[in-house]
GROMACS .gro file of C-alpha atoms in nm:
model
  413
    1MET     CA    1  -2.569   1.420   0.299
    2GLN     CA    2  -2.268   1.672   0.313
    3TYR     CA    3  -2.062   1.753   0.606
    4ASP     CA    4  -1.867   2.076   0.649
    5LEU     CA    5  -1.545   1.949   0.793
    6THR     CA    6  -1.434   2.298   0.896
    7ALA     CA    7  -1.723   2.314   1.138
    8MET     CA    8  -1.602   2.017   1.345
    9GLN     CA    9  -1.531   2.086   1.718
   10HIS     CA   10  -1.162   2.081   1.796
   11CYS     CA   11  -1.126   1.906   2.133
   12ARG     CA   12  -0.744   1.889   2.147
   13PRO     CA   13  -0.453   1.974   1.922
   14GLY     CA   14  -0.427   1.712   1.657
   15PHE     CA   15  -0.780   1.562   1.718
   16TRP     CA   16  -1.129   1.636   1.593
   17LEU     CA   17  -1.458   1.550   1.753
   18ARG     CA   18  -1.805   1.504   1.597
   19ASN     CA   19  -2.076   1.289   1.760
   20GLY     CA   20  -1.816   1.098   1.960
   21CYS     CA   21  -1.597   0.998   1.663
   22ARG     CA   22  -1.238   1.106   1.685
   23CYS     CA   23  -0.946   1.098   1.448
   24ARG     CA   24  -0.619   1.289   1.442
   25SER     CA   25  -0.626   1.548   1.165
   26LEU     CA   26  -0.953   1.407   1.032
   27GLN     CA   27  -1.003   1.702   0.807
   28VAL     CA   28  -0.676   1.634   0.636
   29TRP     CA   29  -0.743   1.261   0.579
   30LEU     CA   30  -1.089   1.314   0.444
   31ARG     CA   31  -0.976   1.586   0.211
   32LEU     CA   32  -0.693   1.344   0.110
   33LEU     CA   33  -0.934   1.083  -0.011
   34SER     CA   34  -1.221   1.292  -0.131
   35GLY     CA   35  -1.013   1.582  -0.284
   36ARG     CA   36  -1.253   1.837  -0.128
   37SER     CA   37  -1.328   2.006   0.200
   38PHE     CA   38  -1.681   1.861   0.190
   39PHE     CA   39  -1.745   1.496   0.181
   40SER     CA   40  -2.069   1.319   0.074
   41SER     CA   41  -2.166   0.993   0.247
   42GLU     CA   42  -2.450   0.819   0.406
   43ARG     CA   43  -2.231   0.742   0.703
   44LEU     CA   44  -2.074   1.008   0.920
   45PHE     CA   45  -1.702   0.930   0.876
   46PRO     CA   46  -1.648   0.639   0.639
   47PHE     CA   47  -1.272   0.635   0.657
   48HIS     CA   48  -1.042   0.502   0.933
   49CYS     CA   49  -0.708   0.670   0.947
   50PRO     CA   50  -0.561   0.654   1.292
   51VAL     CA   51  -0.208   0.767   1.372
   52ARG     CA   52  -0.001   0.624   1.643
   53GLY     CA   53   0.078   0.838   1.942
   54GLY     CA   54  -0.123   1.093   2.139
   55ARG     CA   55  -0.458   1.066   2.326
   56ASN     CA   56  -0.745   1.313   2.361
   57ASP     CA   57  -0.977   1.400   2.648
   58CYS     CA   58  -1.302   1.281   2.482
   59PRO     CA   59  -1.519   1.008   2.634
   60GLY     CA   60  -1.425   0.655   2.537
   61ASP     CA   61  -1.064   0.759   2.455
   62ASP     CA   62  -0.940   0.412   2.510
   63GLN     CA   63  -1.124   0.285   2.212
   64VAL     CA   64  -0.992   0.297   1.853
   65TRP     CA   65  -1.213   0.478   1.608
   66LEU     CA   66  -1.395   0.184   1.452
   67VAL     CA   67  -1.583   0.336   1.157
   68MET     CA   68  -1.373   0.179   0.871
   69THR     CA   69  -1.371   0.121   0.510
   70ALA     CA   70  -1.341  -0.234   0.376
   71ALA     CA   71  -1.014  -0.116   0.223
   72PRO     CA   72  -0.708   0.016   0.411
   73LEU     CA   73  -0.566   0.355   0.319
   74VAL     CA   74  -0.226   0.223   0.208
   75SER     CA   75  -0.106  -0.122   0.092
   76ILE     CA   76   0.267  -0.179   0.151
   77LEU     CA   77   0.377  -0.409  -0.121
   78MET     CA   78   0.677  -0.638  -0.069
   79VAL     CA   79   0.816  -0.913  -0.295
   80ALA     CA   80   1.062  -1.160  -0.162
   81ARG     CA   81   1.278  -1.449  -0.278
   82ASN     CA   82   1.527  -1.598  -0.036
   83ALA     CA   83   1.503  -1.301   0.191
   84ALA     CA   84   1.505  -1.475   0.527
   85LEU     CA   85   1.809  -1.287   0.656
   86PHE     CA   86   1.643  -0.941   0.645
   87ILE     CA   87   1.269  -0.976   0.582
   88ASP     CA   88   1.176  -0.968   0.954
   89ALA     CA   89   1.326  -0.627   0.996
   90ALA     CA   90   1.146  -0.506   0.681
   91ILE     CA   91   0.807  -0.623   0.797
   92VAL     CA   92   0.843  -0.496   1.151
   93SER     CA   93   0.935  -0.154   1.017
   94ALA     CA   94   0.616  -0.165   0.814
   95ARG     CA   95   0.413  -0.283   1.101
   96GLU     CA   96   0.546  -0.002   1.324
   97GLN     CA   97   0.440   0.276   1.087
   98SER     CA   98   0.278   0.577   1.261
   99LEU     CA   99   0.003   0.556   1.001
  100THR     CA  100  -0.170   0.231   1.108
  101ASP     CA  101  -0.454   0.208   0.849
  102ILE     CA  102  -0.245  -0.024   0.634
  103GLU     CA  103  -0.203  -0.375   0.494
  104ILE     CA  104   0.129  -0.540   0.425
  105VAL     CA  105   0.115  -0.764   0.122
  106VAL     CA  106   0.417  -1.006   0.095
  107VAL     CA  107   0.453  -1.209  -0.225
  108ASP     CA  108   0.702  -1.499  -0.184
  109ASP     CA  109   0.823  -1.599  -0.524
  110GLY     CA  110   0.945  -1.953  -0.462
  111SER     CA  111   1.198  -1.901  -0.189
  112SER     CA  112   1.407  -2.203  -0.096
  113ASP     CA  113   1.496  -2.078   0.248
  114CYS     CA  114   1.267  -1.997   0.543
  115THR     CA  115   1.130  -1.669   0.401
  116ALA     CA  116   0.773  -1.788   0.405
  117GLN     CA  117   0.795  -1.919   0.764
  118HIS     CA  118   0.917  -1.577   0.878
  119VAL     CA  119   0.634  -1.403   0.706
  120ARG     CA  120   0.369  -1.651   0.849
  121ALA     CA  121   0.494  -1.559   1.195
  122HIS     CA  122   0.398  -1.202   1.130
  123VAL     CA  123   0.067  -1.316   0.972
  124ALA     CA  124  -0.022  -1.503   1.291
  125THR     CA  125   0.034  -1.194   1.511
  126ASP     CA  126  -0.081  -0.908   1.288
  127SER     CA  127  -0.396  -0.937   1.069
  128ARG     CA  128  -0.265  -0.659   0.840
  129VAL     CA  129   0.006  -0.892   0.706
  130ARG     CA  130  -0.084  -1.114   0.407
  131LEU     CA  131   0.137  -1.370   0.242
  132LEU     CA  132   0.077  -1.468  -0.120
  133GLU     CA  133   0.255  -1.709  -0.349
  134GLY     CA  134   0.438  -1.562  -0.652
  135PRO     CA  135   0.405  -1.670  -1.017
  136ARG     CA  136   0.774  -1.743  -1.056
  137ARG     CA  137   0.803  -1.561  -1.384
  138GLY     CA  138   1.041  -1.284  -1.289
  139LEU     CA  139   1.043  -0.971  -1.075
  140SER     CA  140   0.789  -0.777  -1.289
  141ALA     CA  141   0.540  -1.057  -1.266
  142VAL     CA  142   0.574  -1.076  -0.893
  143ARG     CA  143   0.526  -0.704  -0.858
  144ASN     CA  144   0.211  -0.727  -1.057
  145THR     CA  145   0.086  -0.994  -0.834
  146SER     CA  146   0.126  -0.761  -0.545
  147LEU     CA  147  -0.036  -0.470  -0.731
  148LYS     CA  148  -0.340  -0.678  -0.821
  149ALA     CA  149  -0.380  -0.805  -0.468
  150ALA     CA  150  -0.359  -0.466  -0.309
  151ARG     CA  151  -0.678  -0.350  -0.147
  152GLY     CA  152  -0.563  -0.007  -0.044
  153HIS     CA  153  -0.627   0.330  -0.198
  154PHE     CA  154  -0.257   0.378  -0.232
  155ALA     CA  155   0.041   0.140  -0.269
  156ALA     CA  156   0.386   0.191  -0.124
  157ILE     CA  157   0.682  -0.013  -0.231
  158LEU     CA  158   0.910  -0.174   0.022
  159ASP     CA  159   1.186  -0.417  -0.076
  160SER     CA  160   1.223  -0.713   0.147
  161ASP     CA  161   1.582  -0.621   0.264
  162ASP     CA  162   1.508  -0.255   0.332
  163ILE     CA  163   1.361  -0.054   0.623
  164LEU     CA  164   1.107   0.229   0.656
  165HIS     CA  165   1.140   0.519   0.898
  166PRO     CA  166   0.844   0.487   1.140
  167ARG     CA  167   0.685   0.807   0.989
  168HIS     CA  168   0.757   0.721   0.624
  169LEU     CA  169   0.396   0.673   0.525
  170GLU     CA  170   0.274   0.960   0.734
  171TRP     CA  171   0.503   1.194   0.552
  172LEU     CA  172   0.417   1.062   0.210
  173MET     CA  173   0.046   1.100   0.276
  174ALA     CA  174   0.099   1.454   0.407
  175GLY     CA  175   0.277   1.524   0.082
  176ARG     CA  176  -0.021   1.384  -0.106
  177VAL     CA  177  -0.249   1.622   0.088
  178ARG     CA  178  -0.038   1.920  -0.004
  179GLY     CA  179   0.024   1.840  -0.372
  180GLY     CA  180  -0.233   1.582  -0.478
  181ALA     CA  181   0.026   1.397  -0.689
  182GLU     CA  182  -0.051   1.046  -0.811
  183ILE     CA  183   0.316   0.939  -0.747
  184LEU     CA  184   0.523   1.042  -0.447
  185ALA     CA  185   0.866   0.936  -0.332
  186THR     CA  186   1.093   1.042  -0.041
  187ASN     CA  187   1.466   1.067  -0.050
  188MET     CA  188   1.662   0.762   0.061
  189VAL     CA  189   1.942   0.666   0.288
  190GLU     CA  190   2.177   0.398   0.176
  191PHE     CA  191   2.313   0.206   0.476
  192GLN     CA  192   2.537  -0.080   0.542
  193GLU     CA  193   2.598  -0.280   0.857
  194GLU     CA  194   2.939  -0.424   0.906
  195GLY     CA  195   2.943  -0.583   1.250
  196SER     CA  196   2.881  -0.303   1.492
  197ARG     CA  197   2.978  -0.040   1.234
  198LEU     CA  198   2.699   0.139   1.055
  199THR     CA  199   2.772   0.357   0.753
  200THR     CA  200   2.514   0.576   0.583
  201ARG     CA  201   2.494   0.782   0.268
  202ILE     CA  202   2.217   1.013   0.134
  203PHE     CA  203   2.091   0.902  -0.206
  204ALA     CA  204   1.995   1.235  -0.366
  205GLU     CA  205   2.211   1.517  -0.241
  206GLY     CA  206   2.274   1.874  -0.323
  207PRO     CA  207   2.053   2.196  -0.343
  208LEU     CA  208   1.835   2.042  -0.610
  209TRP     CA  209   1.716   1.771  -0.372
  210ASN     CA  210   1.677   1.977  -0.047
  211ASP     CA  211   1.320   2.079  -0.101
  212ALA     CA  212   0.989   1.921  -0.210
  213ARG     CA  213   0.924   1.970  -0.574
  214PRO     CA  214   0.753   1.812  -0.869
  215ILE     CA  215   0.954   1.602  -1.113
  216GLU     CA  216   0.834   1.633  -1.471
  217ALA     CA  217   0.856   1.357  -1.725
  218GLU     CA  218   1.136   1.540  -1.922
  219GLU     CA  219   1.352   1.539  -1.614
  220TYR     CA  220   1.265   1.187  -1.516
  221VAL     CA  221   1.377   1.062  -1.860
  222GLU     CA  222   1.687   1.268  -1.872
  223ARG     CA  223   1.809   1.147  -1.523
  224GLY     CA  224   1.735   0.784  -1.611
  225MET     CA  225   2.001   0.755  -1.882
  226ILE     CA  226   2.252   0.465  -1.864
  227GLY     CA  227   2.570   0.600  -1.727
  228GLY     CA  228   2.414   0.926  -1.621
  229LYS     CA  229   2.552   1.131  -1.332
  230GLY     CA  230   2.375   1.242  -1.015
  231ALA     CA  231   2.064   1.095  -0.847
  232LEU     CA  232   1.832   0.877  -1.057
  233PRO     CA  233   1.467   0.925  -0.942
  234GLY     CA  234   1.390   0.580  -1.096
  235TYR     CA  235   1.569   0.427  -0.799
  236LEU     CA  236   1.340   0.583  -0.534
  237LYS     CA  237   1.064   0.373  -0.392
  238PRO     CA  238   0.726   0.539  -0.471
  239LEU     CA  239   0.379   0.563  -0.332
  240PHE     CA  240   0.114   0.521  -0.611
  241ASP     CA  241  -0.245   0.626  -0.629
  242LEU     CA  242  -0.379   0.279  -0.718
  243SER     CA  243  -0.703   0.409  -0.867
  244PHE     CA  244  -0.495   0.607  -1.123
  245LEU     CA  245  -0.286   0.311  -1.224
  246ARG     CA  246  -0.585   0.087  -1.267
  247ALA     CA  247  -0.785   0.340  -1.454
  248ASN     CA  248  -0.510   0.380  -1.700
  249GLY     CA  249  -0.407   0.016  -1.720
  250VAL     CA  250  -0.057   0.081  -1.601
  251GLY     CA  251   0.128  -0.218  -1.455
  252TYR     CA  252   0.478  -0.361  -1.466
  253ASP     CA  253   0.604  -0.476  -1.809
  254GLU     CA  254   0.668  -0.846  -1.755
  255ARG     CA  255   0.913  -0.857  -2.052
  256LEU     CA  256   1.159  -0.646  -1.853
  257ARG     CA  257   1.421  -0.798  -1.628
  258ILE     CA  258   1.558  -0.474  -1.508
  259GLY     CA  259   1.430  -0.117  -1.512
  260GLU     CA  260   1.077  -0.222  -1.448
  261ASP     CA  261   1.024   0.047  -1.177
  262PHE     CA  262   1.146   0.322  -1.403
  263ASP     CA  263   0.929   0.202  -1.692
  264LEU     CA  264   0.609   0.186  -1.485
  265VAL     CA  265   0.658   0.535  -1.337
  266LEU     CA  266   0.733   0.686  -1.677
  267ARG     CA  267   0.434   0.526  -1.846
  268ALA     CA  268   0.221   0.655  -1.558
  269MET     CA  269   0.357   1.003  -1.606
  270LEU     CA  270   0.296   0.982  -1.978
  271ALA     CA  271  -0.066   0.895  -1.891
  272GLY     CA  272  -0.092   1.218  -1.684
  273ALA     CA  273   0.024   1.120  -1.343
  274ARG     CA  274   0.207   1.395  -1.142
  275TYR     CA  275   0.528   1.303  -0.949
  276LEU     CA  276   0.614   1.474  -0.624
  277TYR     CA  277   0.955   1.439  -0.467
  278LEU     CA  278   0.991   1.482  -0.086
  279PRO     CA  279   1.333   1.560   0.068
  280GLU     CA  280   1.283   1.364   0.400
  281PRO     CA  281   1.520   1.061   0.367
  282THR     CA  282   1.268   0.812   0.520
  283TYR     CA  283   1.338   0.501   0.314
  284TYR     CA  284   1.646   0.310   0.415
  285TYR     CA  285   1.803   0.108   0.137
  286ARG     CA  286   2.025  -0.164   0.269
  287ARG     CA  287   2.350  -0.243   0.091
  288HIS     CA  288   2.481  -0.601   0.118
  289VAL     CA  289   2.643  -0.854  -0.095
  290ALA     CA  290   2.317  -0.971  -0.260
  291SER     CA  291   2.185  -0.618  -0.321
  292THR     CA  292   2.454  -0.507  -0.564
  293SER     CA  293   2.336  -0.451  -0.917
  294HIS     CA  294   2.422  -0.708  -1.170
  295ARG     CA  295   2.596  -0.624  -1.509
  296LEU     CA  296   2.374  -0.523  -1.791
  297SER     CA  297   2.326  -0.788  -2.045
  298ARG     CA  298   2.231  -0.755  -2.412
  299ALA     CA  299   1.885  -0.902  -2.343
  300ASP     CA  300   1.835  -0.649  -2.056
  301LEU     CA  301   1.923  -0.354  -2.278
  302GLU     CA  302   1.725  -0.479  -2.572
  303GLY     CA  303   1.416  -0.512  -2.343
  304LEU     CA  304   1.464  -0.149  -2.227
  305LEU     CA  305   1.505  -0.021  -2.585
  306ARG     CA  306   1.186  -0.203  -2.693
  307ALA     CA  307   1.004  -0.037  -2.405
  308ALA     CA  308   1.151   0.307  -2.496
  309GLN     CA  309   1.047   0.264  -2.860
  310ALA     CA  310   0.688   0.210  -2.745
  311TYR     CA  311   0.648   0.516  -2.519
  312PRO     CA  312   0.354   0.717  -2.639
  313CYS     CA  313   0.464   1.078  -2.676
  314GLU     CA  314   0.439   1.370  -2.935
  315THR     CA  315   0.667   1.363  -3.234
  316ASP     CA  316   0.820   1.697  -3.141
  317GLY     CA  317   0.868   1.898  -2.829
  318THR     CA  318   1.103   1.868  -2.528
  319LEU     CA  319   0.960   1.532  -2.407
  320ALA     CA  320   0.985   1.372  -2.745
  321ALA     CA  321   1.347   1.483  -2.767
  322LYS     CA  322   1.425   1.332  -2.422
  323VAL     CA  323   1.258   1.005  -2.520
  324GLN     CA  324   1.461   0.994  -2.844
  325ALA     CA  325   1.771   1.065  -2.647
  326ARG     CA  326   1.694   0.767  -2.414
  327ARG     CA  327   1.655   0.541  -2.725
  328GLU     CA  328   1.994   0.659  -2.853
  329ASN     CA  329   2.145   0.618  -2.496
  330LEU     CA  330   2.024   0.256  -2.495
  331GLU     CA  331   2.159   0.192  -2.838
  332GLY     CA  332   2.488   0.335  -2.728
  333ALA     CA  333   2.493   0.102  -2.431
  334LEU     CA  334   2.446  -0.197  -2.658
  335LEU     CA  335   2.741  -0.080  -2.871
  336HIS     CA  336   2.935  -0.032  -2.550
  337LEU     CA  337   2.888  -0.400  -2.468
  338ASP     CA  338   3.007  -0.500  -2.820
  339THR     CA  339   3.308  -0.263  -2.778
  340ILE     CA  340   3.407  -0.412  -2.440
  341ALA     CA  341   3.385  -0.762  -2.597
  342ALA     CA  342   3.603  -0.654  -2.890
  343ILE     CA  343   3.866  -0.507  -2.652
  344LYS     CA  344   3.875  -0.832  -2.452
  345ASP     CA  345   3.925  -1.024  -2.776
  346GLY     CA  346   4.206  -0.786  -2.869
  347LYS     CA  347   4.020  -0.639  -3.169
  348LEU     CA  348   4.100  -0.281  -3.102
  349ILE     CA  349   4.028  -0.154  -3.458
  350ARG     CA  350   3.674  -0.299  -3.433
  351ALA     CA  351   3.635  -0.141  -3.090
  352LEU     CA  352   3.725   0.205  -3.233
  353ARG     CA  353   3.484   0.160  -3.526
  354LEU     CA  354   3.196   0.071  -3.296
  355THR     CA  355   3.235   0.383  -3.089
  356ALA     CA  356   3.346   0.612  -3.352
  357GLY     CA  357   2.996   0.736  -3.454
  358HIS     CA  358   2.816   0.712  -3.126
  359PRO     CA  359   2.895   0.953  -2.842
  360ASP     CA  360   2.714   0.747  -2.575
  361ALA     CA  361   2.897   0.433  -2.666
  362ARG     CA  362   3.227   0.615  -2.652
  363ARG     CA  363   3.151   0.779  -2.320
  364LEU     CA  364   3.035   0.454  -2.154
  365THR     CA  365   3.341   0.265  -2.281
  366LEU     CA  366   3.584   0.530  -2.162
  367SER     CA  367   3.409   0.532  -1.825
  368SER     CA  368   3.429   0.159  -1.787
  369LEU     CA  369   3.800   0.153  -1.887
  370TYR     CA  370   3.876   0.437  -1.644
  371GLU     CA  371   3.693   0.261  -1.357
  372ALA     CA  372   3.860  -0.076  -1.427
  373THR     CA  373   4.203   0.087  -1.428
  374ALA     CA  374   4.143   0.288  -1.111
  375LYS     CA  375   4.026  -0.013  -0.924
  376ARG     CA  376   4.329  -0.211  -1.043
  377ILE     CA  377   4.582   0.041  -0.913
  378GLY     CA  378   4.388   0.125  -0.608
  379LEU     CA  379   4.273   0.477  -0.690
  380PHE     CA  380   3.902   0.402  -0.677
  381ARG     CA  381   3.734   0.454  -0.336
  382PRO     CA  382   3.361   0.478  -0.278
  383VAL     CA  383   3.265   0.821  -0.143
  384ARG     CA  384   3.038   0.836   0.152
  385GLN     CA  385   2.871   1.162   0.249
  386ALA     CA  386   2.722   1.258   0.581
  387VAL     CA  387   2.342   1.204   0.602
  388PRO     CA  388   2.147   1.531   0.675
  389PRO     CA  389   1.887   1.521   0.950
  390ALA     CA  390   1.519   1.458   0.869
  391HIS     CA  391   1.302   1.697   1.068
  392GLY     CA  392   1.586   1.754   1.310
  393GLU     CA  393   1.668   1.387   1.367
  394PRO     CA  394   2.032   1.290   1.336
  395LEU     CA  395   1.991   0.998   1.096
  396ALA     CA  396   2.299   0.801   1.172
  397GLU     CA  397   2.191   0.770   1.537
  398ARG     CA  398   1.826   0.737   1.443
  399LEU     CA  399   1.896   0.460   1.201
  400ARG     CA  400   2.103   0.270   1.457
  401SER     CA  401   1.821   0.296   1.715
  402ILE     CA  402   1.569   0.185   1.450
  403THR     CA  403   1.772  -0.122   1.346
  404GLN     CA  404   1.837  -0.206   1.717
  405GLY     CA  405   1.467  -0.169   1.792
  406LEU     CA  406   1.381  -0.386   1.495
  407GLN     CA  407   1.619  -0.654   1.597
  408SER     CA  408   1.475  -0.645   1.944
  409ALA     CA  409   1.124  -0.668   1.820
  410VAL     CA  410   1.210  -0.963   1.600
  411LEU     CA  411   1.384  -1.153   1.880
  412ASN     CA  412   1.110  -1.060   2.138
  413PRO     CA  413   0.787  -1.020   1.948
   0.00000   0.00000   0.00000
């Protein structure tokens, strides 16, 4: 049976009524999942997509719309290892999403602190939270465990020390409706709490990042170069269409120790996935001592190079040129490591020879030497930019209220 969703009776702004069933923006949500304005089903409304906030004037308004799928709309995927200090705030921010048809899948990968106990407390009070044991084979393997366990139509990534804006998923799914992309990501806010002082910084800034736009594979590769300038889309935390990933056999490469997110997204794009960037900075990336990136090792770079050499693309054209440039960039990064080692050993002639024929190696080495010198003489200072508002919200104050609210919820569940 087919239902013309445009013929539904509108009973109040934001709600739709048909035979006593209600849902905010039901037409939008059904089009989201079906890809059409008409939906075929033996049941009237087979999807449950409630949004927090607002009531209507229909009979039985106090009841939640109970016609549900066996699967949630979105699976929030979190991997954790010794994350007890921050994981409560992360989970509460997920539980408090305005889009409530979710599950929260937490994979604890052998924590030696009380991470698992914190998660179990949420499991006991919210049936949407699930705790799984990790394989203890590295970050990519843990992420694959969460991907395989996800029951939702879509999967959103949330690191165990980060926080989501309460409408993060709502805005992502609205972007999905508008663009139909298989991968979506919002801008991020980097924040750091030092006592009562809260500092924030927008991740992707400038005119290029002020509006929603697609990101093509060529741009994604170009911006993912080692030592590149500007915002790297590979650092954003995406929402994936799980059916696309599974249909194309795309998962995390468990041979990689770093860059596994960049690699998965690029392989999905090479398989035909569309990437939509959204300017709302609704993902809050927490900076703390344990969150700083580690130095690249030879094994790390060799793994990334092997992955780059295996990317399926045409032998000519713009994308092929960008992928080849990435391979050369990684080769230059390997030479850069050898050059720095030679400089530390006092073998300056060898260092010059290593960089002489490779622009990327030379650029990376000069950049490292400049940064080390600037830090030593006190010239290097991190730059913090003001964070622009998201939909009119002053984010510094908003983030402060969110973190305070999260702390209150954790202390008084």
